[in-house]
């Protein structure tokens, strides 16, 4: 659990930390969209430069970002190998039965790997620098036009924020239950698949039962505090779009437009 | 062979080696003797819970060694061979009713021994014995543990650990959240286990009266360090020192301190109401007794 | 007039044969602190939930601040009653301390500026202002209960119900929250109804109601209730130390007063008996 950095929030006061979550969400989505337009050296150079500047602006050491890539290492290797061996066309460097390494295969593997890394890193910037709750707020705010279509945006947002609120609590609980069962002689991670599945039951059942009891308590407490589903509520937490958001946003729009322009010019 | 537990210069770091490493234990040296009743006291967050997870090698020291019986554990010990220790040292965690999962009370109690290779029918016999030992009514054994009251569920959980037939029983605040009757019954059970089943007891508690009434050795934890250990009498002799760690005195000792201000004298300081009454009586004038 | 009036209240859980609350009637005067005690499973918590309409009673009438509890009035009544529950984690719904305090106000559609003022005010009252941006995972149980209390204060209720609010806390957390409640009760003129096993909490009350098997078996001031000595255990209360000591002395042949004495008066009494030779 310790080494699992992907999707984790790292507190800080950097330029990026202070940005409005809506700005960060929209910029990340735009970036991911434009990654698929990048197709040559110059476009990738712009994308990489933009990413590097963003990473630096988080004031989080680059090493921590790279560690975030570790859990996805095998997935990346796998994708790259598929591309290398099954990508066809161009000069054939090596062939063995239906497996071949071709020029086009290598190029597309390189492209895929590059896109993969860029997309992961830009999402990591978002999660490292933004509290999960702020992301939820941002999503709610971005979805708010859907309210006109009677889409229950506020209820969904509350559910999301409650879920996020209880993630640490449930993780804690899972650990306690695992310790208790380990003390009763359960060997996690030992034996074959069947054995392993059997060891999950003594964790999942208590975890589920406790979560259910918790949910009953929480809904009672919420009702006692005046919560009625579907009723209008005011909002304590509000997002504020600031100059830094506008500036960052413009930088992104210009850089990303440049990528598209370069692509169609060359 | 009787199991005794020795900590030698134990340090423990959570998330060791990461930028978020936090030291939870610092230079712990202690010994838990077979047959003893050791109380561990200290504020929430003082390292008590981390400490007890070393007692059955759920955690391994980051540096230093923990010796449990004839096994010595250090940072390099492989996880594979730790299981037998869990049978020697049983831990009842806080709110242990949260670990129940089986269809029936009996099956849940039998779960532990089965993990150690005890055949099903033997485990069931053992489970029944332990259920009766902790005071569960026989009519409850075929019921789902989730249908029981909170106090009964806690007994089921304790029986589930006892079924491992450990030599050392560790209890982390076993009375938390119970009503006074439930608390009293659980503490009576614990002392009964120590005397009748020859168990070594390690009790984590915030109840100084329980420490005074039952323990023969006390370990005081603060900020991840063991700041003092000794007999309850030695530990409770310095009220100001305890106060500096936000810890209180047993009721009898606290009350005796009030009586000292009223001119009474005590030597040694009483720890229980019986000790207090014994010392108080000779200091009272005759008329008091005559009516008795 | 009584701020809480309960007449012939009964409640049965659908999966049970016996009444959890059995024909209970009582009045609580505005500004009073009343403790309801009883061992686990005696019906105490059911009673608390009935009082703010979290479950509809099968029989009986509950009147809060002159308003009879019904499906139509339940939301108005909840404006007047704040409740703190047992488990510190399961009532903390906000992502941060400040968010949690604001939750009740958001439900009442209080505007944002007023919310900000009242969040600050309420957190100051419970001495948690420095923690307003903290997440619940980084708070102790006692701190979470203080935040819950702040959430109640923020909606300015007339009545505070504590449903075993200190039972999961360590002694220090328990002491601190009890002090805070005592102060708030006086400053804000609250009526307090506390459901408890804690002897110190019960001792803070003006009156104690003892419930067993769903009905009241006794109602008196704390001193009279505490004079029951070891029988208190069956009522879901600890025996006060002064009573334990008196018992120990009387078994050694000393004639002890039958009425309850708190520790201070027991010291005084013993002082008069001290032989001066």
PDB file of C-alpha atoms in Angstrom, chain B residues 69-248:
ATOM      1  CA  UNK B  69       9.512 -17.997  23.250  1.00  0.00           C
ATOM      2  CA  UNK B  70      12.360 -19.578  21.287  1.00  0.00           C
ATOM      3  CA  UNK B  71      11.842 -17.465  18.137  1.00  0.00           C
ATOM      4  CA  UNK B  72      13.696 -14.239  17.499  1.00  0.00           C
ATOM      5  CA  UNK B  73      12.233 -11.816  14.985  1.00  0.00           C
ATOM      6  CA  UNK B  74      14.011  -8.921  13.350  1.00  0.00           C
ATOM      7  CA  UNK B  75      13.571  -6.843  10.215  1.00  0.00           C
ATOM      8  CA  UNK B  76      14.915  -9.653   8.001  1.00  0.00           C
ATOM      9  CA  UNK B  77      12.669 -12.456   9.289  1.00  0.00           C
ATOM     10  CA  UNK B  78      10.643 -14.043   6.466  1.00  0.00           C
ATOM     11  CA  UNK B  79       6.874 -13.830   6.761  1.00  0.00           C
ATOM     12  CA  UNK B  80       6.487 -17.503   5.907  1.00  0.00           C
ATOM     13  CA  UNK B  81       7.477 -18.942   9.238  1.00  0.00           C
ATOM     14  CA  UNK B  82       5.600 -16.602  11.527  1.00  0.00           C
ATOM     15  CA  UNK B  83       2.304 -18.476  11.643  1.00  0.00           C
ATOM     16  CA  UNK B  84       3.124 -20.742  14.617  1.00  0.00           C
ATOM     17  CA  UNK B  85       3.646 -17.604  16.705  1.00  0.00           C
ATOM     18  CA  UNK B  86       0.047 -16.562  16.140  1.00  0.00           C
ATOM     19  CA  UNK B  87      -1.044 -19.720  17.916  1.00  0.00           C
ATOM     20  CA  UNK B  88       1.190 -18.993  20.888  1.00  0.00           C
ATOM     21  CA  UNK B  89       0.128 -15.384  21.268  1.00  0.00           C
ATOM     22  CA  UNK B  90      -3.567 -14.656  20.725  1.00  0.00           C
ATOM     23  CA  UNK B  91      -4.658 -11.062  20.198  1.00  0.00           C
ATOM     24  CA  UNK B  92      -8.148  -9.774  20.872  1.00  0.00           C
ATOM     25  CA  UNK B  93      -8.266  -6.468  19.016  1.00  0.00           C
ATOM     26  CA  UNK B  94     -10.389  -3.458  19.845  1.00  0.00           C
ATOM     27  CA  UNK B  95     -14.050  -4.005  18.977  1.00  0.00           C
ATOM     28  CA  UNK B  96     -13.257  -7.632  18.071  1.00  0.00           C
ATOM     29  CA  UNK B  97     -16.904  -8.278  17.151  1.00  0.00           C
ATOM     30  CA  UNK B  98     -15.995  -6.602  13.846  1.00  0.00           C
ATOM     31  CA  UNK B  99     -14.049  -9.697  12.779  1.00  0.00           C
ATOM     32  CA  UNK B 100     -16.965 -12.179  12.966  1.00  0.00           C
ATOM     33  CA  UNK B 101     -18.045 -13.617   9.639  1.00  0.00           C
ATOM     34  CA  UNK B 102     -19.222 -17.219   9.889  1.00  0.00           C
ATOM     35  CA  UNK B 103     -22.771 -18.530   9.621  1.00  0.00           C
ATOM     36  CA  UNK B 104     -22.896 -19.701  13.212  1.00  0.00           C
ATOM     37  CA  UNK B 105     -21.264 -18.754  16.473  1.00  0.00           C
ATOM     38  CA  UNK B 106     -19.693 -22.190  16.773  1.00  0.00           C
ATOM     39  CA  UNK B 107     -18.201 -22.135  13.274  1.00  0.00           C
ATOM     40  CA  UNK B 108     -16.735 -18.704  13.877  1.00  0.00           C
ATOM     41  CA  UNK B 109     -15.017 -19.800  17.072  1.00  0.00           C
ATOM     42  CA  UNK B 110     -13.715 -22.918  15.306  1.00  0.00           C
ATOM     43  CA  UNK B 111     -12.255 -20.882  12.433  1.00  0.00           C
ATOM     44  CA  UNK B 112      -8.917 -20.164  14.150  1.00  0.00           C
ATOM     45  CA  UNK B 113      -7.976 -23.706  15.165  1.00  0.00           C
ATOM     46  CA  UNK B 114      -8.935 -24.984  11.692  1.00  0.00           C
ATOM     47  CA  UNK B 115      -6.448 -22.575  10.156  1.00  0.00           C
ATOM     48  CA  UNK B 116      -3.815 -24.324  12.236  1.00  0.00           C
ATOM     49  CA  UNK B 117      -4.801 -27.710  10.928  1.00  0.00           C
ATOM     50  CA  UNK B 118      -7.081 -28.916  13.720  1.00  0.00           C
ATOM     51  CA  UNK B 119      -9.659 -31.281  12.118  1.00  0.00           C
ATOM     52  CA  UNK B 120     -13.217 -29.930  11.880  1.00  0.00           C
ATOM     53  CA  UNK B 121     -14.858 -32.130  14.510  1.00  0.00           C
ATOM     54  CA  UNK B 122     -12.072 -31.513  16.998  1.00  0.00           C
ATOM     55  CA  UNK B 123     -12.231 -27.762  16.300  1.00  0.00           C
ATOM     56  CA  UNK B 124     -15.979 -27.819  16.923  1.00  0.00           C
ATOM     57  CA  UNK B 125     -15.530 -29.549  20.269  1.00  0.00           C
ATOM     58  CA  UNK B 126     -12.890 -27.014  21.191  1.00  0.00           C
ATOM     59  CA  UNK B 127     -15.151 -24.172  20.033  1.00  0.00           C
ATOM     60  CA  UNK B 128     -17.978 -25.372  22.212  1.00  0.00           C
ATOM     61  CA  UNK B 129     -15.685 -25.618  25.218  1.00  0.00           C
ATOM     62  CA  UNK B 130     -14.429 -22.067  24.681  1.00  0.00           C
ATOM     63  CA  UNK B 131     -17.929 -20.705  24.105  1.00  0.00           C
ATOM     64  CA  UNK B 132     -19.028 -22.072  27.477  1.00  0.00           C
ATOM     65  CA  UNK B 133     -15.820 -20.826  29.078  1.00  0.00           C
ATOM     66  CA  UNK B 134     -16.543 -17.229  28.060  1.00  0.00           C
ATOM     67  CA  UNK B 135     -20.072 -17.564  29.353  1.00  0.00           C
ATOM     68  CA  UNK B 136     -22.064 -17.949  26.148  1.00  0.00           C
ATOM     69  CA  UNK B 137     -25.278 -19.845  26.520  1.00  0.00           C
ATOM     70  CA  UNK B 138     -25.426 -23.132  24.627  1.00  0.00           C
ATOM     71  CA  UNK B 139     -28.623 -22.035  22.881  1.00  0.00           C
ATOM     72  CA  UNK B 140     -26.653 -19.321  21.075  1.00  0.00           C
ATOM     73  CA  UNK B 141     -24.106 -21.583  19.433  1.00  0.00           C
ATOM     74  CA  UNK B 142     -26.134 -22.425  16.334  1.00  0.00           C
ATOM     75  CA  UNK B 143     -27.266 -18.831  15.847  1.00  0.00           C
ATOM     76  CA  UNK B 144     -25.682 -16.353  13.473  1.00  0.00           C
ATOM     77  CA  UNK B 145     -23.177 -14.188  15.337  1.00  0.00           C
ATOM     78  CA  UNK B 146     -24.831 -11.147  13.752  1.00  0.00           C
ATOM     79  CA  UNK B 147     -28.071 -11.835  15.665  1.00  0.00           C
ATOM     80  CA  UNK B 148     -26.391 -11.475  19.039  1.00  0.00           C
ATOM     81  CA  UNK B 149     -26.113  -8.430  21.285  1.00  0.00           C
ATOM     82  CA  UNK B 150     -22.905  -6.391  21.235  1.00  0.00           C
ATOM     83  CA  UNK B 151     -21.678  -7.912  24.494  1.00  0.00           C
ATOM     84  CA  UNK B 152     -22.349 -11.459  23.310  1.00  0.00           C
ATOM     85  CA  UNK B 153     -20.609 -10.817  19.986  1.00  0.00           C
ATOM     86  CA  UNK B 154     -17.567  -9.672  21.878  1.00  0.00           C
ATOM     87  CA  UNK B 155     -17.520 -12.908  23.863  1.00  0.00           C
ATOM     88  CA  UNK B 156     -17.741 -14.884  20.631  1.00  0.00           C
ATOM     89  CA  UNK B 157     -14.714 -12.998  19.328  1.00  0.00           C
ATOM     90  CA  UNK B 158     -12.758 -13.628  22.526  1.00  0.00           C
ATOM     91  CA  UNK B 159     -13.679 -17.322  22.410  1.00  0.00           C
ATOM     92  CA  UNK B 160     -12.456 -17.370  18.806  1.00  0.00           C
ATOM     93  CA  UNK B 161      -9.008 -16.290  19.975  1.00  0.00           C
ATOM     94  CA  UNK B 162      -9.030 -18.588  23.010  1.00  0.00           C
ATOM     95  CA  UNK B 163      -9.767 -21.504  20.696  1.00  0.00           C
ATOM     96  CA  UNK B 164      -6.222 -21.121  19.369  1.00  0.00           C
ATOM     97  CA  UNK B 165      -5.227 -22.239  22.888  1.00  0.00           C
ATOM     98  CA  UNK B 166      -2.589 -19.527  23.168  1.00  0.00           C
ATOM     99  CA  UNK B 167      -0.170 -19.190  26.047  1.00  0.00           C
ATOM    100  CA  UNK B 168      -0.297 -15.409  25.941  1.00  0.00           C
ATOM    101  CA  UNK B 169      -3.589 -13.529  25.561  1.00  0.00           C
ATOM    102  CA  UNK B 170      -3.380  -9.904  24.466  1.00  0.00           C
ATOM    103  CA  UNK B 171      -6.502  -7.762  24.848  1.00  0.00           C
ATOM    104  CA  UNK B 172      -6.754  -4.270  23.360  1.00  0.00           C
ATOM    105  CA  UNK B 173      -9.345  -2.360  25.375  1.00  0.00           C
ATOM    106  CA  UNK B 174     -11.670  -5.339  25.652  1.00  0.00           C
ATOM    107  CA  UNK B 175     -14.311  -3.333  27.540  1.00  0.00           C
ATOM    108  CA  UNK B 176     -14.526  -0.322  25.185  1.00  0.00           C
ATOM    109  CA  UNK B 177     -18.098   0.661  24.353  1.00  0.00           C
ATOM    110  CA  UNK B 178     -19.716  -1.819  26.764  1.00  0.00           C
ATOM    111  CA  UNK B 179     -22.048  -0.825  29.583  1.00  0.00           C
ATOM    112  CA  UNK B 180     -20.747  -1.082  33.183  1.00  0.00           C
ATOM    113  CA  UNK B 181     -22.194  -4.560  33.691  1.00  0.00           C
ATOM    114  CA  UNK B 182     -20.607  -5.778  30.461  1.00  0.00           C
ATOM    115  CA  UNK B 183     -17.287  -4.229  31.445  1.00  0.00           C
ATOM    116  CA  UNK B 184     -17.315  -5.910  34.835  1.00  0.00           C
ATOM    117  CA  UNK B 185     -18.156  -9.296  33.321  1.00  0.00           C
ATOM    118  CA  UNK B 186     -15.381  -9.108  30.735  1.00  0.00           C
ATOM    119  CA  UNK B 187     -12.789  -8.145  33.348  1.00  0.00           C
ATOM    120  CA  UNK B 188     -13.932 -11.010  35.588  1.00  0.00           C
ATOM    121  CA  UNK B 189     -13.538 -13.324  32.617  1.00  0.00           C
ATOM    122  CA  UNK B 190     -10.006 -12.062  31.982  1.00  0.00           C
ATOM    123  CA  UNK B 191      -8.868 -12.675  35.567  1.00  0.00           C
ATOM    124  CA  UNK B 192     -10.529 -16.070  35.535  1.00  0.00           C
ATOM    125  CA  UNK B 193      -8.611 -16.931  32.368  1.00  0.00           C
ATOM    126  CA  UNK B 194      -5.345 -15.904  33.939  1.00  0.00           C
ATOM    127  CA  UNK B 195      -5.826 -17.939  37.094  1.00  0.00           C
ATOM    128  CA  UNK B 196      -7.657 -20.993  35.753  1.00  0.00           C
ATOM    129  CA  UNK B 197      -6.167 -21.345  32.281  1.00  0.00           C
ATOM    130  CA  UNK B 198      -2.653 -20.246  33.283  1.00  0.00           C
ATOM    131  CA  UNK B 199      -2.625 -17.595  30.593  1.00  0.00           C
ATOM    132  CA  UNK B 200      -0.177 -14.731  30.450  1.00  0.00           C
ATOM    133  CA  UNK B 201      -2.282 -11.592  30.044  1.00  0.00           C
ATOM    134  CA  UNK B 202      -1.371  -8.354  28.303  1.00  0.00           C
ATOM    135  CA  UNK B 203      -4.108  -5.755  28.678  1.00  0.00           C
ATOM    136  CA  UNK B 204      -4.244  -2.381  26.978  1.00  0.00           C
ATOM    137  CA  UNK B 205      -6.544  -0.118  28.891  1.00  0.00           C
ATOM    138  CA  UNK B 206      -7.488   3.411  29.825  1.00  0.00           C
ATOM    139  CA  UNK B 207      -9.133   2.226  33.058  1.00  0.00           C
ATOM    140  CA  UNK B 208      -6.671   2.829  35.873  1.00  0.00           C
ATOM    141  CA  UNK B 209      -8.959   1.023  38.321  1.00  0.00           C
ATOM    142  CA  UNK B 210      -8.591  -2.122  36.215  1.00  0.00           C
ATOM    143  CA  UNK B 211      -4.812  -1.698  36.235  1.00  0.00           C
ATOM    144  CA  UNK B 212      -4.854  -1.338  40.038  1.00  0.00           C
ATOM    145  CA  UNK B 213      -7.196  -4.272  40.532  1.00  0.00           C
ATOM    146  CA  UNK B 214      -5.716  -6.832  38.179  1.00  0.00           C
ATOM    147  CA  UNK B 215      -2.224  -6.072  36.850  1.00  0.00           C
ATOM    148  CA  UNK B 216       1.089  -7.024  38.422  1.00  0.00           C
ATOM    149  CA  UNK B 217       3.216  -5.172  35.879  1.00  0.00           C
ATOM    150  CA  UNK B 218       2.578  -1.875  34.098  1.00  0.00           C
ATOM    151  CA  UNK B 219       4.123  -0.464  30.926  1.00  0.00           C
ATOM    152  CA  UNK B 220       3.616   3.237  30.267  1.00  0.00           C
ATOM    153  CA  UNK B 221       3.829   4.345  26.637  1.00  0.00           C
ATOM    154  CA  UNK B 222       4.114   7.920  25.361  1.00  0.00           C
ATOM    155  CA  UNK B 223       5.069   9.229  21.895  1.00  0.00           C
ATOM    156  CA  UNK B 224       6.254   5.780  20.802  1.00  0.00           C
ATOM    157  CA  UNK B 225       8.533   5.267  23.756  1.00  0.00           C
ATOM    158  CA  UNK B 226       8.218   3.208  26.887  1.00  0.00           C
ATOM    159  CA  UNK B 227       8.576   5.964  29.454  1.00  0.00           C
ATOM    160  CA  UNK B 228       8.254   3.767  32.539  1.00  0.00           C
ATOM    161  CA  UNK B 229       7.585   0.224  33.663  1.00  0.00           C
ATOM    162  CA  UNK B 230       7.101  -1.318  37.055  1.00  0.00           C
ATOM    163  CA  UNK B 231       4.555  -2.564  39.557  1.00  0.00           C
ATOM    164  CA  UNK B 232       1.234  -0.697  39.728  1.00  0.00           C
ATOM    165  CA  UNK B 233       2.308   0.635  43.111  1.00  0.00           C
ATOM    166  CA  UNK B 234       5.509   2.092  41.703  1.00  0.00           C
ATOM    167  CA  UNK B 235       3.744   3.562  38.663  1.00  0.00           C
ATOM    168  CA  UNK B 236       0.912   5.118  40.652  1.00  0.00           C
ATOM    169  CA  UNK B 237       3.181   6.556  43.331  1.00  0.00           C
ATOM    170  CA  UNK B 238       3.870   9.676  41.288  1.00  0.00           C
ATOM    171  CA  UNK B 239       0.632  11.453  40.449  1.00  0.00           C
ATOM    172  CA  UNK B 240       2.319  14.543  38.993  1.00  0.00           C
ATOM    173  CA  UNK B 241       4.449  12.459  36.663  1.00  0.00           C
ATOM    174  CA  UNK B 242       1.345  10.579  35.421  1.00  0.00           C
ATOM    175  CA  UNK B 243      -0.523  13.837  34.984  1.00  0.00           C
ATOM    176  CA  UNK B 244       2.294  15.111  32.760  1.00  0.00           C
ATOM    177  CA  UNK B 245       1.410  12.237  30.396  1.00  0.00           C
ATOM    178  CA  UNK B 246      -2.318  12.949  30.702  1.00  0.00           C
ATOM    179  CA  UNK B 247      -2.808   9.758  32.687  1.00  0.00           C
ATOM    180  CA  UNK B 248      -4.815   9.510  35.866  1.00  0.00           C
TER     181      UNK B 248
END
